[in-house]
Amino acid sequence: MPHLNLEYSDNLADLNVDLLLMRLNHTLVGSGQFADELDIKSRAQAFAHYRVGTAPLERAFAHVRLAILSGRSAQVKKQLSASLLEVLSEVIAAREGLDIQLCVEVQDIDREPYAKLHLPAGER
C-alpha cells in the first residue's frame, strides 16, 4: 500500500513515464505517510481511444488515482493530492496548441478486508 495508477492520453507522446512514476513514488515516500518505500506500487497506462469534452480541439489528460488504506484525515489526503498534482505539473509542461488537464484523486481502501503477502527474493 499505496497503489498509484496513472492514466494518460497517448497524445502526450514525449512523456517520460518512468521518470514521472519515480517522481510520484518519491513524493509519496517524502510525505511520511507510508512506512516502507517497498510498499508503494505504481503503474501507468496510455489511452489511444479517449475524448476530452465535446469540442473538436486537441486535448490531453493525465489522471492519477491514489488508493490508500482508510483512516487518514481529509487534510492528509488533500496534502497528498496537492503534492502529486505539483509533480504532474512539473513533468507535463504546457504545449502550444494542446489543452491539457491534470488531476489527482485519492481513494480509501477498506483496511479491514485488505490482504497482502510479500514474497521476498529467494536465494538459489
Coordinates of C-alpha atoms in Angstrom, one line a residue:
M1 CA 0.0 0.0 0.0
P2 CA -0.4 2.5 -1.6
H3 CA -1.4 1.8 -5.2
L4 CA -0.9 4.6 -7.7
N5 CA -2.5 4.4 -11.2
L6 CA -1.5 6.9 -13.8
E7 CA -3.8 7.1 -16.8
Y8 CA -3.0 9.5 -19.7
S9 CA -3.9 10.3 -23.3
D10 CA -1.3 9.0 -25.8
N11 CA -1.0 12.4 -27.4
L12 CA 1.4 13.2 -24.6
A13 CA 3.9 11.4 -26.8
D14 CA 7.1 12.7 -25.3
L15 CA 6.0 11.9 -21.7
N16 CA 8.8 10.2 -19.8
V17 CA 6.6 7.8 -17.9
D18 CA 9.4 6.1 -15.9
L19 CA 10.6 9.5 -14.7
L20 CA 7.1 10.6 -13.8
L21 CA 6.4 7.4 -11.8
M22 CA 9.7 7.6 -10.0
R23 CA 9.0 11.3 -9.1
L24 CA 5.5 10.4 -7.9
N25 CA 6.8 7.5 -5.8
H26 CA 9.5 9.8 -4.2
T27 CA 6.7 12.3 -3.4
L28 CA 4.8 9.6 -1.6
V29 CA 7.9 8.5 0.3
G30 CA 8.6 12.1 1.2
S31 CA 5.0 12.5 2.6
G32 CA 5.9 10.4 5.6
Q33 CA 2.6 8.6 5.3
F34 CA 4.0 5.3 4.2
A35 CA 6.3 3.2 6.3
D36 CA 8.3 1.5 3.6
E37 CA 9.2 2.6 0.1
L38 CA 8.7 -1.0 -1.0
D39 CA 5.0 -0.8 -0.3
I40 CA 4.5 1.9 -3.0
K41 CA 3.3 0.3 -6.2
S42 CA 2.7 2.5 -9.3
R43 CA 1.8 1.8 -12.8
A44 CA 0.8 3.7 -15.9
Q45 CA -1.5 3.2 -18.9
A46 CA -1.7 5.3 -22.0
F47 CA -5.1 5.5 -23.8
A48 CA -5.3 5.7 -27.6
H49 CA -9.0 6.0 -27.6
Y50 CA -10.4 8.8 -25.5
R51 CA -12.4 12.0 -25.7
V52 CA -12.0 15.2 -23.6
G53 CA -15.2 17.2 -23.7
T54 CA -17.1 17.7 -26.9
A55 CA -15.2 20.4 -28.9
P56 CA -13.1 19.3 -31.8
L57 CA -9.9 20.7 -30.2
E58 CA -6.6 19.0 -29.5
R59 CA -6.8 18.0 -25.8
A60 CA -4.9 15.7 -23.5
F61 CA -5.2 14.5 -19.9
A62 CA -3.2 12.8 -17.1
H63 CA -5.1 11.4 -14.2
V64 CA -3.5 9.9 -11.0
R65 CA -5.6 7.7 -8.8
L66 CA -4.0 7.0 -5.4
A67 CA -5.6 4.2 -3.4
I68 CA -4.6 4.2 0.3
L69 CA -5.7 2.3 3.4
S70 CA -8.5 4.0 5.2
G71 CA -8.1 6.1 8.3
R72 CA -6.2 9.1 7.1
S73 CA -7.7 12.6 7.6
A74 CA -9.1 14.7 4.9
Q75 CA -6.2 17.1 5.4
V76 CA -3.6 14.4 4.8
K77 CA -5.4 13.3 1.6
K78 CA -5.6 16.9 0.4
Q79 CA -1.8 17.3 1.0
L80 CA -1.1 14.0 -0.9
S81 CA -3.3 15.1 -3.8
A82 CA -1.7 18.6 -4.0
S83 CA 1.9 17.2 -3.9
L84 CA 1.1 14.7 -6.6
L85 CA -0.6 17.3 -8.8
E86 CA 2.5 19.5 -8.4
V87 CA 4.7 16.7 -9.7
L88 CA 2.4 16.2 -12.7
S89 CA 2.5 19.9 -13.5
E90 CA 6.4 19.9 -13.3
V91 CA 6.8 16.9 -15.5
I92 CA 4.0 17.6 -18.0
A93 CA 4.6 21.0 -19.4
A94 CA 2.1 23.2 -21.3
R95 CA 2.3 22.8 -25.0
E96 CA 1.4 25.1 -27.9
G97 CA -2.0 24.1 -29.4
L98 CA -2.7 21.4 -26.8
D99 CA -5.1 21.8 -23.9
I100 CA -4.1 19.5 -21.1
Q101 CA -6.0 18.6 -17.9
L102 CA -4.1 17.2 -14.9
C103 CA -6.0 15.7 -12.0
V104 CA -5.4 13.6 -8.9
E105 CA -7.9 11.7 -6.8
V106 CA -7.3 9.9 -3.5
Q107 CA -9.4 6.9 -2.6
D108 CA -9.7 4.9 0.5
I109 CA -9.3 1.1 0.6
D110 CA -11.2 -0.5 3.4
R111 CA -8.4 -1.5 5.8
E112 CA -10.2 -4.5 7.4
P113 CA -10.6 -6.8 4.4
Y114 CA -7.3 -5.7 2.7
A115 CA -4.8 -8.6 2.5
K116 CA -1.2 -8.5 1.4
L117 CA 1.6 -11.0 1.1
H118 CA 5.2 -10.1 0.4
L119 CA 7.4 -12.8 -1.3
P120 CA 11.0 -11.6 -1.0
A121 CA 13.6 -12.6 -3.5
G122 CA 14.9 -16.0 -2.5
E123 CA 18.3 -17.4 -2.7
R124 CA 19.1 -20.2 -5.1

